[in-house]
Amino acid sequence: MPGPFSGVPIGEALASAQIALEGAGVDTPRLDAEILLAHALGIDRTRLMLERDTPVEGPAIRAFQIAVRRRSVERVPVAYLTGTKGFRRLELEVDPRVLIPRPDTEALVEWAVRGLPPGARVVDVGTGSGAIALALKDERPDLEVLATDVSGAALAVAEANARRLGLEVTFAEGDLLAGLDAGAVLSNPPYVETGAALAPEIAQHEPPRALFAGSDGLDVHRRLVAAIRASGARLAGLEVGAGQAAAVRALWAGEGSPWETDVGRDLAGTERVVSAWRP
Ligand code: GLN
């Protein structure tokens, strides 16, 4: 059964979808329409412009219509509709079992790629899709990379990404360090204040366990810093939410603490990475 976009040129299909998405209050209607149509057609987004007069036909129309509807009505994030998200040099497979990797988190990987000593053994706590661990192994193959998650469902996604990308990372299911020993610890733990108002894409579709961490958003950071301090690790890099850096640095301080800390910013200029080390 032909739908409203049937036989319509790519340029027009994009324009109608853009209007539908804009009307639904989606932030980036043009970009989302392009990504979803390119995905439905199985072509690169950059090719859409060259093909703007080519009619959209067949199953691609149905797939595009369904995706635009789910994006506008259900507010499903684009990455869950296409099933992939770019992170550093990798294309990761994602689905609602895992948080969608954010560009902000690339700052933590950048810090680790530049700063970790050669051959270090490093663990990514709460790996989700595996983004941090896999990007790190990809860019620093000299490192021994481990990753944990409390969610077995998330670990299945991370393990599938590791296999598909041919990256050697060791995964363990469990809370925080899950009993692993490492010289360095990286983490993008949940740090959103419980009850905070979030965009429908996040609130209705992403895993709450990957987002919320108590009334000030620091419940997991408190437990994680304590676990790292009690372990043999000498170096840590933790992602923080906007405005949380000072409070997370304070978790490392205190009478006679051997730990020193610093803060790094993401590409948007927001304080994003609290690093800590001890001699
Ligand atoms: N950066 C995510 C957001 O803005 C939060 C990720 C996290 O809690 N670690 O929703």
PDB file of C-alpha atoms and ligand atoms in Angstrom:
ATOM      1  CA  MET A   1       0.000   0.000   0.000  1.00  0.00           C
ATOM      2  CA  PRO A   2       1.629   3.255  -1.097  1.00  0.00           C
ATOM      3  CA  GLY A   3       2.033   5.822   1.668  1.00  0.00           C
ATOM      4  CA  PRO A   4       2.348   9.595   1.463  1.00  0.00           C
ATOM      5  CA  PHE A   5       6.070   9.413   0.542  1.00  0.00           C
ATOM      6  CA  SER A   6       5.608   6.748  -2.172  1.00  0.00           C
ATOM      7  CA  GLY A   7       7.314   7.669  -5.415  1.00  0.00           C
ATOM      8  CA  VAL A   8       8.171  11.062  -3.939  1.00  0.00           C
ATOM      9  CA  PRO A   9      11.663  12.348  -4.727  1.00  0.00           C
ATOM     10  CA  ILE A  10      14.198  12.128  -1.915  1.00  0.00           C
ATOM     11  CA  GLY A  11      14.283  15.914  -1.558  1.00  0.00           C
ATOM     12  CA  GLU A  12      10.527  16.092  -1.013  1.00  0.00           C
ATOM     13  CA  ALA A  13      10.426  13.090   1.317  1.00  0.00           C
ATOM     14  CA  LEU A  14      13.031  14.825   3.455  1.00  0.00           C
ATOM     15  CA  ALA A  15      11.096  18.093   3.454  1.00  0.00           C
ATOM     16  CA  SER A  16       7.831  16.426   4.605  1.00  0.00           C
ATOM     17  CA  ALA A  17       9.597  14.417   7.282  1.00  0.00           C
ATOM     18  CA  GLN A  18      11.376  17.544   8.489  1.00  0.00           C
ATOM     19  CA  ILE A  19       8.020  19.309   8.916  1.00  0.00           C
ATOM     20  CA  ALA A  20       6.558  16.344  10.823  1.00  0.00           C
ATOM     21  CA  LEU A  21       9.578  16.148  13.132  1.00  0.00           C
ATOM     22  CA  GLU A  22       9.689  19.908  13.667  1.00  0.00           C
ATOM     23  CA  GLY A  23       5.981  19.925  14.529  1.00  0.00           C
ATOM     24  CA  ALA A  24       6.580  17.213  17.126  1.00  0.00           C
ATOM     25  CA  GLY A  25       9.213  19.363  18.845  1.00  0.00           C
ATOM     26  CA  VAL A  26      12.254  17.320  17.786  1.00  0.00           C
ATOM     27  CA  ASP A  27      15.459  19.389  18.240  1.00  0.00           C
ATOM     28  CA  THR A  28      17.237  18.567  14.981  1.00  0.00           C
ATOM     29  CA  PRO A  29      14.455  17.760  12.483  1.00  0.00           C
ATOM     30  CA  ARG A  30      16.502  18.115   9.278  1.00  0.00           C
ATOM     31  CA  LEU A  31      19.462  16.107  10.506  1.00  0.00           C
ATOM     32  CA  ASP A  32      17.222  13.373  11.921  1.00  0.00           C
ATOM     33  CA  ALA A  33      15.229  13.153   8.668  1.00  0.00           C
ATOM     34  CA  GLU A  34      18.455  12.775   6.689  1.00  0.00           C
ATOM     35  CA  ILE A  35      19.889  10.110   8.979  1.00  0.00           C
ATOM     36  CA  LEU A  36      16.643   8.108   8.980  1.00  0.00           C
ATOM     37  CA  LEU A  37      16.172   8.284   5.204  1.00  0.00           C
ATOM     38  CA  ALA A  38      19.797   7.398   4.497  1.00  0.00           C
ATOM     39  CA  HIS A  39      19.415   4.446   6.867  1.00  0.00           C
ATOM     40  CA  ALA A  40      16.172   3.310   5.203  1.00  0.00           C
ATOM     41  CA  LEU A  41      17.819   3.517   1.769  1.00  0.00           C
ATOM     42  CA  GLY A  42      21.057   1.918   2.959  1.00  0.00           C
ATOM     43  CA  ILE A  43      23.140   4.780   1.601  1.00  0.00           C
ATOM     44  CA  ASP A  44      25.453   7.404   3.043  1.00  0.00           C
ATOM     45  CA  ARG A  45      23.805  10.617   4.243  1.00  0.00           C
ATOM     46  CA  THR A  46      26.110  12.673   2.010  1.00  0.00           C
ATOM     47  CA  ARG A  47      24.673  10.904  -1.045  1.00  0.00           C
ATOM     48  CA  LEU A  48      21.118  12.111  -0.320  1.00  0.00           C
ATOM     49  CA  MET A  49      21.827  15.546  -1.758  1.00  0.00           C
ATOM     50  CA  LEU A  50      23.165  14.103  -5.019  1.00  0.00           C
ATOM     51  CA  GLU A  51      20.061  11.924  -5.305  1.00  0.00           C
ATOM     52  CA  ARG A  52      17.469  14.521  -4.304  1.00  0.00           C
ATOM     53  CA  ASP A  53      15.404  13.940  -7.482  1.00  0.00           C
ATOM     54  CA  THR A  54      15.477  10.135  -7.240  1.00  0.00           C
ATOM     55  CA  PRO A  55      12.084   8.755  -6.162  1.00  0.00           C
ATOM     56  CA  VAL A  56      11.902   6.776  -2.930  1.00  0.00           C
ATOM     57  CA  GLU A  57      10.266   3.437  -3.632  1.00  0.00           C
ATOM     58  CA  GLY A  58       9.623   0.016  -2.174  1.00  0.00           C
ATOM     59  CA  PRO A  59      10.318  -1.143   1.356  1.00  0.00           C
ATOM     60  CA  ALA A  60      12.498   1.905   1.998  1.00  0.00           C
ATOM     61  CA  ILE A  61       9.381   4.098   2.043  1.00  0.00           C
ATOM     62  CA  ARG A  62       7.670   1.980   4.672  1.00  0.00           C
ATOM     63  CA  ALA A  63      10.817   1.799   6.788  1.00  0.00           C
ATOM     64  CA  PHE A  64      11.283   5.565   6.583  1.00  0.00           C
ATOM     65  CA  GLN A  65       7.637   6.285   7.432  1.00  0.00           C
ATOM     66  CA  ILE A  66       7.736   4.003  10.444  1.00  0.00           C
ATOM     67  CA  ALA A  67      11.008   5.523  11.647  1.00  0.00           C
ATOM     68  CA  VAL A  68       9.744   9.110  11.267  1.00  0.00           C
ATOM     69  CA  ARG A  69       6.590   8.188  13.166  1.00  0.00           C
ATOM     70  CA  ARG A  70       8.502   6.529  15.991  1.00  0.00           C
ATOM     71  CA  ARG A  71      10.874   9.505  16.140  1.00  0.00           C
ATOM     72  CA  SER A  72       8.110  12.129  16.227  1.00  0.00           C
ATOM     73  CA  VAL A  73       5.311  10.375  18.133  1.00  0.00           C
ATOM     74  CA  GLU A  74       7.243   8.085  20.488  1.00  0.00           C
ATOM     75  CA  ARG A  75      10.357  10.301  20.578  1.00  0.00           C
ATOM     76  CA  VAL A  76      12.642   7.287  20.135  1.00  0.00           C
ATOM     77  CA  PRO A  77      16.269   8.496  19.868  1.00  0.00           C
ATOM     78  CA  VAL A  78      17.747   8.344  16.365  1.00  0.00           C
ATOM     79  CA  ALA A  79      20.488   5.945  17.465  1.00  0.00           C
ATOM     80  CA  TYR A  80      17.934   3.368  18.663  1.00  0.00           C
ATOM     81  CA  LEU A  81      16.112   3.663  15.311  1.00  0.00           C
ATOM     82  CA  THR A  82      19.254   3.145  13.223  1.00  0.00           C
ATOM     83  CA  GLY A  83      20.835   0.813  15.795  1.00  0.00           C
ATOM     84  CA  THR A  84      24.225   2.520  15.585  1.00  0.00           C
ATOM     85  CA  LYS A  85      26.132   5.421  17.059  1.00  0.00           C
ATOM     86  CA  GLY A  86      29.524   6.825  16.113  1.00  0.00           C
ATOM     87  CA  PHE A  87      31.970   7.220  18.996  1.00  0.00           C
ATOM     88  CA  ARG A  88      35.597   8.281  18.465  1.00  0.00           C
ATOM     89  CA  ARG A  89      36.720   6.154  15.471  1.00  0.00           C
ATOM     90  CA  LEU A  90      34.142   3.413  16.040  1.00  0.00           C
ATOM     91  CA  GLU A  91      30.626   2.696  14.863  1.00  0.00           C
ATOM     92  CA  LEU A  92      28.932   0.991  17.837  1.00  0.00           C
ATOM     93  CA  GLU A  93      25.730  -1.021  17.784  1.00  0.00           C
ATOM     94  CA  VAL A  94      23.279   0.260  20.377  1.00  0.00           C
ATOM     95  CA  ASP A  95      19.772  -0.593  21.556  1.00  0.00           C
ATOM     96  CA  PRO A  96      17.665   0.261  24.621  1.00  0.00           C
ATOM     97  CA  ARG A  97      19.694  -2.119  26.800  1.00  0.00           C
ATOM     98  CA  VAL A  98      22.452   0.540  26.833  1.00  0.00           C
ATOM     99  CA  LEU A  99      22.855   4.294  27.151  1.00  0.00           C
ATOM    100  CA  ILE A 100      23.634   5.906  23.804  1.00  0.00           C
ATOM    101  CA  PRO A 101      27.285   7.038  23.856  1.00  0.00           C
ATOM    102  CA  ARG A 102      27.554  10.850  24.053  1.00  0.00           C
ATOM    103  CA  PRO A 103      30.138  13.074  22.372  1.00  0.00           C
ATOM    104  CA  ASP A 104      30.862  14.483  25.873  1.00  0.00           C
ATOM    105  CA  THR A 105      32.340  11.123  26.832  1.00  0.00           C
ATOM    106  CA  GLU A 106      34.897  11.344  24.032  1.00  0.00           C
ATOM    107  CA  ALA A 107      36.707  13.847  26.291  1.00  0.00           C
ATOM    108  CA  LEU A 108      37.303  11.090  28.854  1.00  0.00           C
ATOM    109  CA  VAL A 109      38.695   8.789  26.160  1.00  0.00           C
ATOM    110  CA  GLU A 110      40.888  11.612  24.838  1.00  0.00           C
ATOM    111  CA  TRP A 111      42.310  12.156  28.320  1.00  0.00           C
ATOM    112  CA  ALA A 112      42.974   8.429  28.739  1.00  0.00           C
ATOM    113  CA  VAL A 113      44.493   7.971  25.268  1.00  0.00           C
ATOM    114  CA  ARG A 114      46.963  10.780  25.985  1.00  0.00           C
ATOM    115  CA  GLY A 115      47.651  10.114  29.633  1.00  0.00           C
ATOM    116  CA  LEU A 116      47.709   6.378  30.409  1.00  0.00           C
ATOM    117  CA  PRO A 117      51.186   4.890  30.775  1.00  0.00           C
ATOM    118  CA  PRO A 118      52.285   2.323  28.161  1.00  0.00           C
ATOM    119  CA  GLY A 119      50.958  -1.185  28.787  1.00  0.00           C
ATOM    120  CA  ALA A 120      48.722  -0.117  31.674  1.00  0.00           C
ATOM    121  CA  ARG A 121      45.932  -2.387  32.847  1.00  0.00           C
ATOM    122  CA  VAL A 122      42.757  -0.302  32.892  1.00  0.00           C
ATOM    123  CA  VAL A 123      39.145  -1.037  33.790  1.00  0.00           C
ATOM    124  CA  ASP A 124      36.075   0.793  32.442  1.00  0.00           C
ATOM    125  CA  VAL A 125      33.398   0.697  35.139  1.00  0.00           C
ATOM    126  CA  GLY A 126      29.800   0.631  33.871  1.00  0.00           C
ATOM    127  CA  THR A 127      30.799   0.095  30.270  1.00  0.00           C
ATOM    128  CA  GLY A 128      27.267  -0.020  28.788  1.00  0.00           C
ATOM    129  CA  SER A 129      27.708  -0.367  25.014  1.00  0.00           C
ATOM    130  CA  GLY A 130      31.463  -0.751  25.627  1.00  0.00           C
ATOM    131  CA  ALA A 131      32.137   2.695  24.168  1.00  0.00           C
ATOM    132  CA  ILE A 132      34.977   3.808  26.468  1.00  0.00           C
ATOM    133  CA  ALA A 133      36.706   0.437  26.717  1.00  0.00           C
ATOM    134  CA  LEU A 134      36.490  -0.308  22.983  1.00  0.00           C
ATOM    135  CA  ALA A 135      37.550   3.159  21.799  1.00  0.00           C
ATOM    136  CA  LEU A 136      40.484   3.013  24.205  1.00  0.00           C
ATOM    137  CA  LYS A 137      41.610  -0.430  22.999  1.00  0.00           C
ATOM    138  CA  ASP A 138      41.176   0.754  19.400  1.00  0.00           C
ATOM    139  CA  GLU A 139      43.375   3.815  19.910  1.00  0.00           C
ATOM    140  CA  ARG A 140      45.796   2.350  22.451  1.00  0.00           C
ATOM    141  CA  PRO A 141      46.282  -1.338  21.571  1.00  0.00           C
ATOM    142  CA  ASP A 142      49.195  -1.489  24.041  1.00  0.00           C
ATOM    143  CA  LEU A 143      46.766  -1.271  26.974  1.00  0.00           C
ATOM    144  CA  GLU A 144      45.158  -4.223  28.712  1.00  0.00           C
ATOM    145  CA  VAL A 145      41.504  -3.194  28.815  1.00  0.00           C
ATOM    146  CA  LEU A 146      38.831  -4.653  31.090  1.00  0.00           C
ATOM    147  CA  ALA A 147      35.234  -3.544  31.505  1.00  0.00           C
ATOM    148  CA  THR A 148      32.455  -4.147  34.016  1.00  0.00           C
ATOM    149  CA  ASP A 149      28.722  -3.552  34.195  1.00  0.00           C
ATOM    150  CA  VAL A 150      25.999  -4.443  36.701  1.00  0.00           C
ATOM    151  CA  SER A 151      23.730  -5.153  33.760  1.00  0.00           C
ATOM    152  CA  GLY A 152      24.235  -8.482  32.031  1.00  0.00           C
ATOM    153  CA  ALA A 153      22.005  -7.209  29.229  1.00  0.00           C
ATOM    154  CA  ALA A 154      24.339  -4.250  28.664  1.00  0.00           C
ATOM    155  CA  LEU A 155      27.383  -6.538  28.715  1.00  0.00           C
ATOM    156  CA  ALA A 156      25.830  -8.628  25.936  1.00  0.00           C
ATOM    157  CA  VAL A 157      25.732  -5.477  23.777  1.00  0.00           C
ATOM    158  CA  ALA A 158      29.325  -4.563  24.689  1.00  0.00           C
ATOM    159  CA  GLU A 159      30.568  -8.091  23.987  1.00  0.00           C
ATOM    160  CA  ALA A 160      28.837  -8.135  20.608  1.00  0.00           C
ATOM    161  CA  ASN A 161      30.476  -4.796  19.748  1.00  0.00           C
ATOM    162  CA  ALA A 162      33.889  -6.115  20.805  1.00  0.00           C
ATOM    163  CA  ARG A 163      33.504  -9.251  18.661  1.00  0.00           C
ATOM    164  CA  ARG A 164      32.278  -7.367  15.621  1.00  0.00           C
ATOM    165  CA  LEU A 165      35.062  -4.782  15.872  1.00  0.00           C
ATOM    166  CA  GLY A 166      37.724  -7.383  16.635  1.00  0.00           C
ATOM    167  CA  LEU A 167      38.835  -5.570  19.795  1.00  0.00           C
ATOM    168  CA  GLU A 168      40.164  -7.544  22.721  1.00  0.00           C
ATOM    169  CA  VAL A 169      38.492  -6.391  25.937  1.00  0.00           C
ATOM    170  CA  THR A 170      37.760  -8.583  28.965  1.00  0.00           C
ATOM    171  CA  PHE A 171      34.253  -8.161  30.377  1.00  0.00           C
ATOM    172  CA  ALA A 172      33.004  -8.914  33.887  1.00  0.00           C
ATOM    173  CA  GLU A 173      29.491  -8.655  35.293  1.00  0.00           C
ATOM    174  CA  GLY A 174      29.263  -6.950  38.665  1.00  0.00           C
ATOM    175  CA  ASP A 175      29.002  -3.761  40.702  1.00  0.00           C
ATOM    176  CA  LEU A 176      31.750  -1.122  40.356  1.00  0.00           C
ATOM    177  CA  LEU A 177      35.166  -2.855  39.948  1.00  0.00           C
ATOM    178  CA  ALA A 178      33.484  -6.282  40.167  1.00  0.00           C
ATOM    179  CA  GLY A 179      36.518  -7.520  42.112  1.00  0.00           C
ATOM    180  CA  LEU A 180      38.951  -6.694  39.297  1.00  0.00           C
ATOM    181  CA  ASP A 181      42.391  -5.237  39.923  1.00  0.00           C
ATOM    182  CA  ALA A 182      43.748  -2.538  37.649  1.00  0.00           C
ATOM    183  CA  GLY A 183      46.270   0.273  37.735  1.00  0.00           C
ATOM    184  CA  ALA A 184      43.828   2.732  36.220  1.00  0.00           C
ATOM    185  CA  VAL A 185      40.052   3.152  36.372  1.00  0.00           C
ATOM    186  CA  LEU A 186      37.817   4.975  33.914  1.00  0.00           C
ATOM    187  CA  SER A 187      34.092   5.489  34.254  1.00  0.00           C
ATOM    188  CA  ASN A 188      31.081   7.342  32.979  1.00  0.00           C
ATOM    189  CA  PRO A 189      28.793   6.318  35.838  1.00  0.00           C
ATOM    190  CA  PRO A 190      25.172   7.410  36.248  1.00  0.00           C
ATOM    191  CA  TYR A 191      25.204  10.983  37.568  1.00  0.00           C
ATOM    192  CA  VAL A 192      21.778  12.503  36.890  1.00  0.00           C
ATOM    193  CA  GLU A 193      19.783  13.656  39.920  1.00  0.00           C
ATOM    194  CA  THR A 194      16.951  11.221  40.554  1.00  0.00           C
ATOM    195  CA  GLY A 195      13.709  12.890  39.500  1.00  0.00           C
ATOM    196  CA  ALA A 196      15.422  15.440  37.213  1.00  0.00           C
ATOM    197  CA  ALA A 197      13.359  16.507  34.213  1.00  0.00           C
ATOM    198  CA  LEU A 198      14.923  15.023  31.087  1.00  0.00           C
ATOM    199  CA  ALA A 199      14.090  15.146  27.384  1.00  0.00           C
ATOM    200  CA  PRO A 200      11.519  12.479  26.431  1.00  0.00           C
ATOM    201  CA  GLU A 201      14.162  10.718  24.320  1.00  0.00           C
ATOM    202  CA  ILE A 202      16.185  10.083  27.473  1.00  0.00           C
ATOM    203  CA  ALA A 203      13.426   9.759  30.092  1.00  0.00           C
ATOM    204  CA  GLN A 204      11.254   7.376  28.080  1.00  0.00           C
ATOM    205  CA  HIS A 205      13.831   5.300  26.232  1.00  0.00           C
ATOM    206  CA  GLU A 206      17.259   5.107  27.836  1.00  0.00           C
ATOM    207  CA  PRO A 207      18.004   2.721  30.745  1.00  0.00           C
ATOM    208  CA  PRO A 208      17.313   4.547  34.050  1.00  0.00           C
ATOM    209  CA  ARG A 209      20.035   2.527  35.788  1.00  0.00           C
ATOM    210  CA  ALA A 210      22.618   4.145  33.489  1.00  0.00           C
ATOM    211  CA  LEU A 211      21.381   7.652  34.315  1.00  0.00           C
ATOM    212  CA  PHE A 212      20.151   8.227  37.855  1.00  0.00           C
ATOM    213  CA  ALA A 213      22.268   8.333  41.005  1.00  0.00           C
ATOM    214  CA  GLY A 214      20.361   9.763  43.960  1.00  0.00           C
ATOM    215  CA  SER A 215      19.191  13.206  44.980  1.00  0.00           C
ATOM    216  CA  ASP A 216      22.460  14.971  44.058  1.00  0.00           C
ATOM    217  CA  GLY A 217      23.416  12.542  41.284  1.00  0.00           C
ATOM    218  CA  LEU A 218      26.602  11.532  43.099  1.00  0.00           C
ATOM    219  CA  ASP A 219      25.598   8.280  44.838  1.00  0.00           C
ATOM    220  CA  VAL A 220      27.588   6.143  42.398  1.00  0.00           C
ATOM    221  CA  HIS A 221      30.585   8.516  42.339  1.00  0.00           C
ATOM    222  CA  ARG A 222      30.771   8.286  46.153  1.00  0.00           C
ATOM    223  CA  ARG A 223      30.788   4.490  46.101  1.00  0.00           C
ATOM    224  CA  LEU A 224      33.111   4.336  43.104  1.00  0.00           C
ATOM    225  CA  VAL A 225      35.718   6.701  44.539  1.00  0.00           C
ATOM    226  CA  ALA A 226      35.694   4.698  47.785  1.00  0.00           C
ATOM    227  CA  ALA A 227      36.145   1.451  45.830  1.00  0.00           C
ATOM    228  CA  ILE A 228      39.017   2.872  43.759  1.00  0.00           C
ATOM    229  CA  ARG A 229      40.756   4.234  46.863  1.00  0.00           C
ATOM    230  CA  ALA A 230      40.466   0.812  48.503  1.00  0.00           C
ATOM    231  CA  SER A 231      41.932  -0.861  45.394  1.00  0.00           C
ATOM    232  CA  GLY A 232      45.488  -0.906  44.034  1.00  0.00           C
ATOM    233  CA  ALA A 233      44.696   1.693  41.359  1.00  0.00           C
ATOM    234  CA  ARG A 234      46.904   4.780  41.130  1.00  0.00           C
ATOM    235  CA  LEU A 235      45.040   6.667  38.415  1.00  0.00           C
ATOM    236  CA  ALA A 236      41.394   7.392  37.674  1.00  0.00           C
ATOM    237  CA  GLY A 237      39.374   9.411  35.179  1.00  0.00           C
ATOM    238  CA  LEU A 238      35.698   9.929  35.946  1.00  0.00           C
ATOM    239  CA  GLU A 239      33.072  11.673  33.851  1.00  0.00           C
ATOM    240  CA  VAL A 240      30.934  14.190  35.757  1.00  0.00           C
ATOM    241  CA  GLY A 241      27.793  16.180  34.990  1.00  0.00           C
ATOM    242  CA  ALA A 242      27.800  19.945  34.510  1.00  0.00           C
ATOM    243  CA  GLY A 243      28.537  21.594  37.873  1.00  0.00           C
ATOM    244  CA  GLN A 244      29.634  18.383  39.647  1.00  0.00           C
ATOM    245  CA  ALA A 245      33.422  18.639  39.218  1.00  0.00           C
ATOM    246  CA  ALA A 246      34.154  20.397  42.521  1.00  0.00           C
ATOM    247  CA  ALA A 247      32.046  17.935  44.526  1.00  0.00           C
ATOM    248  CA  VAL A 248      33.722  14.945  42.861  1.00  0.00           C
ATOM    249  CA  ARG A 249      37.204  16.394  43.421  1.00  0.00           C
ATOM    250  CA  ALA A 250      36.258  16.798  47.087  1.00  0.00           C
ATOM    251  CA  LEU A 251      35.559  13.043  47.286  1.00  0.00           C
ATOM    252  CA  TRP A 252      39.273  12.464  46.633  1.00  0.00           C
ATOM    253  CA  ALA A 253      40.472  15.052  49.163  1.00  0.00           C
ATOM    254  CA  GLY A 254      40.498  14.966  52.956  1.00  0.00           C
ATOM    255  CA  GLU A 255      43.036  14.786  55.761  1.00  0.00           C
ATOM    256  CA  GLY A 256      46.240  13.100  54.584  1.00  0.00           C
ATOM    257  CA  SER A 257      44.792  11.942  51.258  1.00  0.00           C
ATOM    258  CA  PRO A 258      47.596  10.921  48.863  1.00  0.00           C
ATOM    259  CA  TRP A 259      45.361  11.691  45.883  1.00  0.00           C
ATOM    260  CA  GLU A 260      45.735  14.731  43.658  1.00  0.00           C
ATOM    261  CA  THR A 261      43.041  15.807  41.227  1.00  0.00           C
ATOM    262  CA  ASP A 262      42.507  17.888  38.123  1.00  0.00           C
ATOM    263  CA  VAL A 263      39.574  18.744  35.844  1.00  0.00           C
ATOM    264  CA  GLY A 264      39.305  18.562  32.059  1.00  0.00           C
ATOM    265  CA  ARG A 265      36.676  20.059  29.787  1.00  0.00           C
ATOM    266  CA  ASP A 266      34.692  18.561  26.913  1.00  0.00           C
ATOM    267  CA  LEU A 267      34.521  20.104  23.443  1.00  0.00           C
ATOM    268  CA  ALA A 268      31.588  22.281  24.533  1.00  0.00           C
ATOM    269  CA  GLY A 269      33.824  23.772  27.269  1.00  0.00           C
ATOM    270  CA  THR A 270      31.963  22.090  30.152  1.00  0.00           C
ATOM    271  CA  GLU A 271      33.988  20.625  33.031  1.00  0.00           C
ATOM    272  CA  ARG A 272      33.578  16.932  32.249  1.00  0.00           C
ATOM    273  CA  VAL A 273      36.479  14.796  33.462  1.00  0.00           C
ATOM    274  CA  VAL A 274      37.787  14.632  37.008  1.00  0.00           C
ATOM    275  CA  SER A 275      41.156  12.919  37.025  1.00  0.00           C
ATOM    276  CA  ALA A 276      42.831  11.652  40.184  1.00  0.00           C
ATOM    277  CA  TRP A 277      46.225  10.095  40.804  1.00  0.00           C
ATOM    278  CA  ARG A 278      48.535   9.183  43.630  1.00  0.00           C
ATOM    279  CA  PRO A 279      52.288   8.676  43.702  1.00  0.00           C
TER     280      PRO A 279
HETATM  281  N1  GLN B   1      25.240  12.696  29.785  1.00  0.00           N
HETATM  282  C1  GLN B   1      24.035  11.978  30.074  1.00  0.00           C
HETATM  283  C2  GLN B   1      22.835  12.901  29.948  1.00  0.00           C
HETATM  284  O1  GLN B   1      22.996  14.062  29.778  1.00  0.00           O
HETATM  285  C3  GLN B   1      24.112  11.375  31.439  1.00  0.00           C
HETATM  286  C4  GLN B   1      25.033  10.242  31.440  1.00  0.00           C
HETATM  287  C5  GLN B   1      25.328   9.765  32.809  1.00  0.00           C
HETATM  288  O2  GLN B   1      24.541   9.843  33.745  1.00  0.00           O
HETATM  289  N2  GLN B   1      26.492   9.261  32.954  1.00  0.00           N
HETATM  290  O3  GLN B   1      21.733  12.460  29.978  1.00  0.00           O
END
